Structures are given as C-alpha cells and as structure tokens.
Tab-separated table of C-alpha atoms and ligand atoms in Angstrom:
chain	number	residue	atom	x	y	z
A	1	MET	CA	-57.614	126.653	-62.092
A	2	GLN	CA	-61.128	127.172	-63.444
A	3	ALA	CA	-63.440	129.012	-61.025
A	4	LYS	CA	-66.318	126.930	-59.677
A	5	ARG	CA	-69.233	127.300	-62.048
A	6	LYS	CA	-72.480	128.542	-60.499
A	7	ASP	CA	-75.832	126.796	-60.686
A	8	ILE	CA	-77.609	128.987	-63.235
A	9	ARG	CA	-81.038	128.167	-61.839
A	10	ALA	CA	-80.188	129.904	-58.574
A	11	LEU	CA	-80.365	133.198	-60.554
A	12	THR	CA	-83.549	135.227	-60.837
A	13	ARG	CA	-84.701	136.518	-64.204
A	14	ASP	CA	-83.309	139.974	-63.354
A	15	GLN	CA	-79.948	138.548	-62.340
A	16	LEU	CA	-79.764	136.695	-65.655
A	17	ARG	CA	-80.631	139.859	-67.578
A	18	ASP	CA	-77.888	141.720	-65.667
A	19	PHE	CA	-75.412	138.974	-66.447
A	20	PHE	CA	-75.937	139.426	-70.182
A	21	VAL	CA	-75.774	143.210	-69.995
A	22	LYS	CA	-72.494	143.009	-68.041
A	23	ASN	CA	-71.140	140.689	-70.699
A	24	GLY	CA	-71.950	143.130	-73.504
A	25	ASP	CA	-75.163	141.482	-74.715
A	26	LYS	CA	-78.824	142.487	-74.656
A	27	ALA	CA	-80.916	142.084	-71.485
A	28	PHE	CA	-83.627	140.136	-73.340
A	29	ARG	CA	-81.113	137.309	-73.809
A	30	GLY	CA	-81.631	136.709	-70.089
A	31	ASN	CA	-85.367	136.234	-70.735
A	32	GLN	CA	-84.650	133.685	-73.433
A	33	VAL	CA	-82.378	131.669	-71.171
A	34	TYR	CA	-84.842	131.928	-68.282
A	35	GLU	CA	-87.565	130.505	-70.509
A	36	TRP	CA	-85.329	127.616	-71.526
A	37	LEU	CA	-84.533	126.855	-67.918
A	38	TRP	CA	-88.024	127.004	-66.466
A	39	GLN	CA	-90.698	126.700	-69.143
A	40	LYS	CA	-88.827	124.282	-71.354
A	41	ALA	CA	-86.924	122.578	-68.511
A	42	ALA	CA	-83.693	122.494	-70.585
A	43	HIS	CA	-81.066	120.060	-69.319
A	44	SER	CA	-78.143	121.551	-71.248
A	45	PHE	CA	-76.971	124.826	-72.782
A	46	GLU	CA	-76.351	123.027	-76.031
A	47	GLY	CA	-80.083	122.450	-76.457
A	48	MET	CA	-80.876	126.192	-76.284
A	49	THR	CA	-81.201	126.393	-80.031
A	50	ASN	CA	-82.194	130.043	-80.423
A	51	LEU	CA	-78.891	131.185	-78.848
A	52	SER	CA	-75.708	131.606	-80.833
A	53	LYS	CA	-72.888	129.107	-80.416
A	54	ASP	CA	-70.767	131.797	-78.709
A	55	THR	CA	-73.502	132.541	-76.193
A	56	ARG	CA	-73.977	128.858	-75.386
A	57	GLU	CA	-70.229	128.441	-74.898
A	58	MET	CA	-70.104	131.503	-72.656
A	59	LEU	CA	-72.915	130.057	-70.520
A	60	GLU	CA	-71.170	126.704	-70.390
A	61	ALA	CA	-67.968	128.388	-69.172
A	62	ASN	CA	-69.759	130.205	-66.348
A	63	PHE	CA	-72.613	127.987	-65.223
A	64	VAL	CA	-73.920	124.484	-64.707
A	65	ILE	CA	-77.507	123.210	-64.801
A	66	ASN	CA	-77.831	120.937	-61.799
A	67	HIS	CA	-80.747	119.002	-63.154
A	68	ILE	CA	-82.065	115.944	-61.358
A	69	LYS	CA	-81.913	112.587	-63.088
A	70	VAL	CA	-84.596	109.940	-62.709
A	71	ASP	CA	-82.313	106.979	-62.094
A	72	GLN	CA	-84.955	104.357	-61.757
A	73	MET	CA	-88.699	104.322	-62.358
A	74	GLN	CA	-90.832	101.575	-60.825
A	75	ARG	CA	-94.470	101.003	-61.735
A	76	SER	CA	-96.936	99.444	-59.318
A	77	SER	CA	-99.723	97.104	-60.373
A	78	ASP	CA	-102.167	99.878	-59.363
A	79	GLY	CA	-100.537	102.409	-61.748
A	80	THR	CA	-98.516	104.249	-59.098
A	81	ILE	CA	-95.022	105.230	-60.252
A	82	LYS	CA	-92.034	105.717	-57.955
A	83	ASN	CA	-89.017	107.676	-59.168
A	84	ALA	CA	-85.592	107.312	-57.604
A	85	VAL	CA	-84.192	110.763	-58.248
A	86	ARG	CA	-80.421	111.289	-58.365
A	87	LEU	CA	-79.194	114.747	-57.402
A	88	HIS	CA	-76.088	116.478	-58.763
A	89	ASP	CA	-74.060	115.367	-55.718
A	90	ASP	CA	-75.149	111.750	-56.168
A	91	LEU	CA	-77.600	111.723	-53.265
A	92	VAL	CA	-80.947	110.105	-53.991
A	93	VAL	CA	-84.520	111.014	-53.010
A	94	GLU	CA	-87.818	109.521	-54.088
A	95	SER	CA	-91.001	110.956	-55.514
A	96	VAL	CA	-94.251	109.255	-56.395
A	97	LEU	CA	-96.951	109.675	-59.051
A	98	ILE	CA	-100.359	108.606	-57.763
A	99	PRO	CA	-103.057	108.245	-60.419
A	100	THR	CA	-106.805	108.031	-59.799
A	101	LYS	CA	-109.582	108.037	-62.396
A	102	THR	CA	-109.616	111.798	-62.641
A	103	ARG	CA	-106.400	113.063	-61.070
A	104	THR	CA	-102.663	112.655	-61.064
A	105	THR	CA	-101.007	113.607	-57.811
A	106	ALA	CA	-97.267	114.077	-57.312
A	107	CYS	CA	-95.889	113.291	-53.873
A	108	VAL	CA	-92.520	115.049	-53.671
A	109	SER	CA	-89.573	115.086	-51.289
A	110	SER	CA	-88.206	118.221	-49.652
A	111	GLN	CA	-85.103	116.898	-47.856
A	112	VAL	CA	-82.570	114.101	-48.316
A	113	GLY	CA	-83.503	111.962	-45.308
A	114	CYS	CA	-85.269	113.642	-42.402
A	115	SER	CA	-84.160	115.326	-39.211
A	116	LEU	CA	-87.307	114.232	-37.380
A	117	ASP	CA	-87.753	110.811	-35.927
A	118	CYS	CA	-91.300	109.536	-36.312
A	119	LEU	CA	-91.000	105.921	-35.247
A	120	PHE	CA	-93.440	104.570	-37.829
A	121	CYS	CA	-91.744	106.169	-40.838
A	122	ALA	CA	-89.094	104.535	-43.028
A	123	THR	CA	-87.542	107.887	-43.965
A	124	SER	CA	-86.726	108.624	-40.328
A	125	ARG	CA	-84.097	105.893	-40.504
A	126	LEU	CA	-82.137	107.875	-43.064
A	127	LYS	CA	-79.949	110.571	-41.633
A	128	ARG	CA	-80.843	114.027	-42.900
A	129	MET	CA	-78.087	114.821	-45.375
A	130	ARG	CA	-79.295	118.148	-46.680
A	131	ASN	CA	-82.225	120.238	-47.816
A	132	LEU	CA	-83.294	120.116	-51.435
A	133	ASN	CA	-82.854	123.267	-53.511
A	134	PRO	CA	-85.948	124.891	-55.010
A	135	ASP	CA	-85.026	123.630	-58.472
A	136	GLU	CA	-84.556	120.057	-57.233
A	137	ILE	CA	-88.092	120.157	-55.841
A	138	TYR	CA	-89.380	121.768	-59.036
A	139	ASP	CA	-87.650	119.132	-61.182
A	140	GLN	CA	-89.381	116.297	-59.320
A	141	VAL	CA	-92.714	117.902	-60.185
A	142	VAL	CA	-91.771	118.390	-63.845
A	143	ALA	CA	-90.620	114.744	-64.096
A	144	ILE	CA	-93.974	113.557	-62.761
A	145	ASP	CA	-95.903	115.952	-64.999
A	146	ASN	CA	-94.055	114.444	-67.991
A	147	GLU	CA	-94.824	110.898	-66.815
A	148	SER	CA	-98.468	111.797	-66.308
A	149	ARG	CA	-98.705	113.108	-69.867
A	150	LEU	CA	-96.889	110.059	-71.219
A	151	TYR	CA	-98.689	107.287	-69.331
A	152	PHE	CA	-102.066	108.828	-68.500
A	153	ASP	CA	-102.479	111.330	-71.288
A	154	ARG	CA	-103.154	114.242	-68.958
A	155	PRO	CA	-101.105	116.793	-67.029
A	156	LEU	CA	-100.334	116.562	-63.365
A	157	SER	CA	-103.282	117.903	-61.342
A	158	ASN	CA	-102.184	117.963	-57.680
A	159	ILE	CA	-99.032	118.060	-55.563
A	160	VAL	CA	-98.505	116.953	-51.988
A	161	PHE	CA	-95.320	117.627	-50.031
A	162	MET	CA	-95.466	114.303	-48.275
A	163	GLY	CA	-92.381	112.541	-49.584
A	164	MET	CA	-89.055	112.388	-47.792
A	165	GLY	CA	-88.356	115.113	-45.257
A	166	GLU	CA	-90.243	117.674	-43.213
A	167	PRO	CA	-91.081	120.485	-45.666
A	168	LEU	CA	-91.238	123.199	-43.004
A	169	MET	CA	-87.656	122.399	-41.977
A	170	ASN	CA	-86.746	123.518	-45.509
A	171	TYR	CA	-89.131	126.452	-45.447
A	172	ASN	CA	-87.537	128.952	-47.832
A	173	ASN	CA	-86.694	126.465	-50.553
A	174	VAL	CA	-90.125	124.808	-50.435
A	175	LEU	CA	-91.822	128.185	-50.773
A	176	LYS	CA	-89.505	129.212	-53.609
A	177	ALA	CA	-90.272	125.947	-55.419
A	178	ILE	CA	-94.013	126.507	-54.968
A	179	ASP	CA	-93.625	130.041	-56.347
A	180	LYS	CA	-92.033	128.586	-59.444
A	181	ILE	CA	-94.601	125.794	-59.780
A	182	THR	CA	-97.475	128.277	-59.561
A	183	SER	CA	-95.987	131.112	-61.617
A	184	PRO	CA	-96.927	131.449	-65.297
A	185	GLU	CA	-93.253	131.201	-66.223
A	186	GLY	CA	-93.071	127.845	-64.412
A	187	LEU	CA	-95.930	125.352	-64.504
A	188	GLY	CA	-98.732	127.831	-63.823
A	189	MET	CA	-100.502	125.481	-61.387
A	190	SER	CA	-103.071	126.782	-58.938
A	191	PRO	CA	-101.774	126.882	-55.334
A	192	LYS	CA	-105.116	125.390	-54.303
A	193	ARG	CA	-103.927	122.158	-55.880
A	194	ILE	CA	-100.849	122.024	-53.671
A	195	THR	CA	-100.809	120.668	-50.114
A	196	VAL	CA	-97.898	121.035	-47.734
A	197	SER	CA	-98.013	118.269	-45.168
A	198	THR	CA	-96.148	118.876	-41.939
A	199	SER	CA	-95.636	116.965	-38.766
A	200	GLY	CA	-96.500	120.261	-37.088
A	201	VAL	CA	-93.899	122.935	-36.371
A	202	PRO	CA	-95.988	125.638	-34.657
A	203	LYS	CA	-93.665	128.597	-35.282
A	204	LEU	CA	-93.479	127.844	-38.998
A	205	ILE	CA	-97.219	127.253	-39.362
A	206	ARG	CA	-97.664	130.783	-38.010
A	207	LYS	CA	-95.018	132.057	-40.393
A	208	MET	CA	-96.798	130.499	-43.375
A	209	ALA	CA	-100.003	132.223	-42.321
A	210	ASP	CA	-98.138	135.545	-41.956
A	211	ASP	CA	-96.515	135.062	-45.346
A	212	GLY	CA	-99.973	134.792	-46.917
A	213	VAL	CA	-99.459	131.446	-48.602
A	214	LYS	CA	-102.301	130.199	-50.783
A	215	PHE	CA	-101.650	126.464	-50.743
A	216	LYS	CA	-103.363	123.994	-48.423
A	217	LEU	CA	-102.095	122.704	-45.107
A	218	ALA	CA	-102.148	119.136	-43.832
A	219	VAL	CA	-100.833	118.021	-40.449
A	220	SER	CA	-99.685	114.486	-39.664
A	221	LEU	CA	-101.434	114.273	-36.340
A	222	HIS	CA	-101.771	110.561	-35.511
A	223	SER	CA	-102.728	111.258	-31.905
A	224	ALA	CA	-104.359	114.147	-30.074
A	225	ILE	CA	-103.004	112.955	-26.726
A	226	ASP	CA	-99.562	114.367	-25.873
A	227	GLU	CA	-98.253	111.269	-24.152
A	228	ILE	CA	-99.121	108.995	-27.067
A	229	ARG	CA	-98.028	111.430	-29.749
A	230	THR	CA	-94.674	111.945	-28.052
A	231	SER	CA	-94.156	108.193	-27.856
A	232	ILE	CA	-94.463	107.849	-31.662
A	233	MET	CA	-93.312	111.338	-32.754
A	234	PRO	CA	-90.675	112.297	-30.155
A	235	PHE	CA	-90.383	115.932	-31.302
A	236	ASN	CA	-93.900	116.378	-29.869
A	237	ALA	CA	-92.171	116.749	-26.482
A	238	THR	CA	-90.863	120.099	-27.806
A	239	PHE	CA	-93.731	121.114	-30.101
A	240	THR	CA	-96.633	120.073	-27.883
A	241	LEU	CA	-100.220	119.677	-28.998
A	242	SER	CA	-101.335	122.850	-27.230
A	243	ASP	CA	-98.682	124.863	-29.140
A	244	LEU	CA	-99.708	123.125	-32.346
A	245	ARG	CA	-103.380	123.798	-31.715
A	246	ALA	CA	-102.743	127.500	-31.061
A	247	ALA	CA	-100.713	127.745	-34.296
A	248	LEU	CA	-103.502	126.030	-36.263
A	249	VAL	CA	-106.134	128.371	-34.874
A	250	TYR	CA	-103.865	131.258	-35.944
A	251	TRP	CA	-103.472	129.659	-39.407
A	252	TYR	CA	-107.227	129.417	-39.883
A	253	GLU	CA	-107.901	132.938	-38.622
A	254	LYS	CA	-105.412	134.349	-41.106
A	255	THR	CA	-105.988	132.124	-44.142
A	256	LYS	CA	-109.560	130.825	-43.745
A	257	SER	CA	-108.209	127.609	-45.211
A	258	ARG	CA	-109.473	124.368	-43.703
A	259	ILE	CA	-106.836	122.051	-42.221
A	260	THR	CA	-106.516	118.366	-43.050
A	261	TYR	CA	-105.381	116.015	-40.306
A	262	GLU	CA	-103.548	112.942	-41.551
A	263	TYR	CA	-104.120	110.138	-39.139
A	264	VAL	CA	-103.156	106.464	-39.023
A	265	VAL	CA	-104.877	104.154	-36.561
A	266	TRP	CA	-102.478	101.557	-35.118
A	267	GLU	CA	-103.397	98.523	-33.118
A	268	GLY	CA	-102.795	99.022	-29.398
A	269	ILE	CA	-101.482	102.583	-29.888
A	270	ASN	CA	-104.372	104.874	-30.757
A	271	ASP	CA	-107.340	102.572	-31.394
A	272	LYS	CA	-109.304	103.248	-28.200
A	273	ARG	CA	-112.391	105.337	-27.555
A	274	LYS	CA	-110.325	107.906	-25.610
A	275	ASP	CA	-108.140	108.436	-28.713
A	276	ILE	CA	-111.208	109.176	-30.830
A	277	ASP	CA	-112.643	111.557	-28.238
A	278	ALA	CA	-109.337	113.443	-28.081
A	279	LEU	CA	-109.267	113.748	-31.886
A	280	ILE	CA	-112.841	115.041	-31.950
A	281	ASP	CA	-111.907	117.672	-29.363
A	282	PHE	CA	-108.807	118.663	-31.339
A	283	CYS	CA	-110.901	119.089	-34.499
A	284	ARG	CA	-113.208	121.572	-32.783
A	285	PHE	CA	-110.597	124.321	-32.573
A	286	ALA	CA	-110.426	125.141	-36.277
A	287	PRO	CA	-112.387	123.965	-39.352
A	288	SER	CA	-110.774	120.753	-40.435
A	289	LYS	CA	-111.243	117.333	-41.950
A	290	VAL	CA	-109.622	114.015	-41.165
A	291	ASN	CA	-107.924	111.605	-43.551
A	292	LEU	CA	-107.635	108.157	-42.003
A	293	ILE	CA	-104.709	106.635	-43.882
A	294	GLU	CA	-104.098	102.963	-44.313
A	295	TYR	CA	-100.750	102.014	-42.755
A	296	ASN	CA	-97.939	100.311	-44.598
A	297	PRO	CA	-95.800	98.292	-42.237
A	298	ILE	CA	-92.067	99.051	-42.397
A	299	ASP	CA	-90.944	95.560	-41.421
A	300	ASP	CA	-90.192	96.167	-37.745
A	301	GLY	CA	-93.451	94.573	-36.613
A	302	VAL	CA	-94.068	97.278	-33.985
A	303	PHE	CA	-96.695	99.269	-35.842
A	304	GLN	CA	-99.653	97.340	-37.169
A	305	GLN	CA	-102.725	98.714	-38.848
A	306	ALA	CA	-105.724	98.657	-36.463
A	307	SER	CA	-108.727	96.434	-37.100
A	308	ASN	CA	-111.499	97.510	-39.479
A	309	LYS	CA	-113.781	97.641	-36.457
A	310	ALA	CA	-111.563	100.267	-34.798
A	311	ILE	CA	-111.398	102.302	-37.994
A	312	ASP	CA	-115.173	102.074	-38.488
A	313	LEU	CA	-115.664	103.390	-34.965
A	314	TYR	CA	-113.409	106.366	-35.768
A	315	VAL	CA	-115.469	107.095	-38.887
A	316	ASP	CA	-118.829	106.741	-37.112
A	317	LEU	CA	-117.929	108.945	-34.165
A	318	LEU	CA	-116.205	111.623	-36.238
A	319	GLU	CA	-119.225	111.806	-38.552
A	320	GLU	CA	-121.656	111.867	-35.633
A	321	ASN	CA	-119.753	114.919	-34.457
A	322	GLY	CA	-120.024	116.635	-37.822
A	323	ILE	CA	-116.377	116.130	-38.827
A	324	VAL	CA	-115.654	115.267	-42.443
A	325	VAL	CA	-113.631	112.057	-42.605
A	326	THR	CA	-112.179	110.102	-45.522
A	327	VAL	CA	-110.551	106.692	-45.372
A	328	ARG	CA	-107.576	106.685	-47.731
A	329	ARG	CA	-106.354	103.456	-49.144
A	330	SER	CA	-102.660	103.239	-49.766
A	331	ARG	CA	-101.237	103.134	-53.263
A	332	GLY	CA	-98.044	101.612	-54.600
A	333	LYS	CA	-97.456	99.262	-51.662
A	334	ASP	CA	-95.803	96.634	-53.875
A	335	ILE	CA	-93.020	99.081	-54.812
A	336	ASP	CA	-92.604	100.646	-51.336
A	337	ALA	CA	-94.090	103.886	-52.643
A	338	ALA	CA	-96.878	104.215	-50.104
A	339	CYS	CA	-97.033	106.784	-47.334
A	340	GLY	CA	-94.198	106.377	-44.815
A	341	GLN	CA	-92.367	103.816	-46.957
A	342	LEU	CA	-89.918	106.036	-48.836
A	343	ALA	CA	-86.425	104.949	-47.834
A	344	ASN	CA	-84.300	104.591	-51.002
A	345	LYS	CA	-84.592	100.829	-50.897
A	346	SER	CA	-84.757	100.257	-54.626
B	1	SF4	S1	-93.152	111.165	-41.135
B	1	SF4	FE1	-92.305	112.947	-42.220
B	1	SF4	S2	-91.451	114.223	-40.574
B	1	SF4	FE2	-91.731	112.179	-39.674
B	1	SF4	S3	-89.729	111.170	-39.999
B	1	SF4	FE3	-91.041	110.629	-41.768
B	1	SF4	S4	-90.503	112.148	-43.334
B	1	SF4	FE4	-89.765	112.953	-41.346
C-alpha cells in the first residue's frame, strides 16, 4: 500500500532543502520548489517547469499540494466578490473581496464554522468542523489578490480576518499564514495592512502582544455592559469585559497600536443612552476608535438594525468625547457577503 503522501506546503524551506539532500540532490532544489509553492502559487508539480521530469515525479510520489479551489464566485452589484472556497477534504469556507475607490480588502476565514455562538452571526449556526491550515488561509488571500488584479487592475491592499471563525481560536495557523503573507517570499505585504478581528479572548490578546505581532487588532465589542454582551455573545460570561479590558490595556502598553472596536447598534438591544455611556467609558482605557457597522439581518427577525436617530446619537456623543468614530456601510448584501452573513448558503 502506498504511504500517505504529505502536504508539501507544511514543510519549511530548510526542510525542503534537507529532503533534496537526503534524496541525493542539491539543496538549492528545495529553494526552487519553495519558490514555486509560495511565490508562484503552483497548483501542481507538473507545472514546475524548471525541474526535471524525474524530480517532478519524485515529488509527486512523496507529496501532495492541498490547494484550495474557488468553487463558486459571486459578484455583487456594488463590486463585492464572494468566493466559496473548497478545501482538500471537501469542506467549504467563504472569503470576500471588498473594493472601494482606492483599496481592495480581503475578508478571509480562519475556521470551518465557528466554535463561538454569537447570536447575531450566521456562521455561528455552522458547527466548527476544523481549523484552517496556514496555507488554506494564505490561498484565500492569493485568490483575492488575483481577482483584484483581474477585475480592478490593482493588487490587494488590505486584509481583515473577519470571515468565518474566531481567528484567535486558531492562533498558531493564523500567525503562520500572516508570516507568509508578509514575508518577501510570500506576498510581501505590510503587517500594518492586516487586521485580526476577534470577539475578544483575553489570554490570547495578551499572547499576541507578548509575541510582538505587528498587525492591527479589532475587537467585536457590540456592548460594553456585561449583561447585554453576554446575552448576545454568550462566551462573554467566561471572558468578561473587565478581563477583556485588562488584556486590551496590556496590548496597547506593549504594542502602542490603537484598537478598533467593531460595534453594531441593534434596536431594543444596545440603542439606549446607557449603552453609549458604557462604550465611551470602555474606550477611555486604551487609545481606540469605533467602527459602527451596518447590520445585515440573518432572517430570524430577532436582530434589527437600530434607527438612524440612535446611530446619530452614538456618533455625536462619541465625537463629543473625543473618540474617533466611523459609520461603515455594509457591502455585498445581495450575495450574503456582508459582515455576519457568511454561512455557505450559495
Ligand atoms: S461573530 Fe465571529 S466569533 Fe462570533 S460566531 Fe460569528 S464567526 Fe464566530
């Protein structure tokens, strides 16, 4: 029986060089293959044209390239693109290309499904099947970079980890993927153009700060009152706001990187004056800004976007208190590609 072939992209450059040396070839052959895999995003050994036929056959006998496949691409009337991405084991995740006049942002997934249970989020209804590997995250980014070049004539400019899954629950693989995205032998992107958005896992926010990461941090806050936050994000009962706040203060002290709070205002849930006051207080602990995000209903009728009047009051009071606030309109609603809508429905 043939031994199970290994995913070649799990190997570091040095491990690839060693593989060739052990098989009686030159170490630099490992560099060539590494370049094919990461810089040229090769999908097959056959396409590695500067290798001999024997070498390609030897690679084929020992390894596989578990590349993702964009199964379906949907385009929104506002230019947003949603990719349904099939993984080697036939599971599917989604990623989104969001164009503006000057930027192309990729919103990528980090897990198949999600282990958390935010009540307003479509992904929470999918059981968490597994974490994505670093290369599966990297491939989503490459696919969107290619689409950006093809449809918008420019490379991808920004990445947000805001697709399916809680990125900090897949900590090591997300960081490995970011290493590859930012390294010159990968896409060479600046970490300042990457934002990891978490629902707020205090221990791992501290770990990121200790690990000296250079990307930006966003937190899906949605309420600065424990009782309310727990009612819509039940894990808040374990990771309370005071723990979160302490971790964010630690993050800022170590990284000096301003935090973004993602915040949706829902009718009857967090649209009162006391909710705004609590948010203003929460923002005082570390330099931060607030993104008020338009909500996209997920057809259960429970969560409804608050009135414009309530949102205007948020903006006025935050600004009066010197807090930078942006109201973000949703993109790709017609193809279920907007924030909180990713649920493999297509
Ligand atoms: S909002 Fe994020 S963390 Fe919460 S269930 Fe959805 S994907 Fe998971």
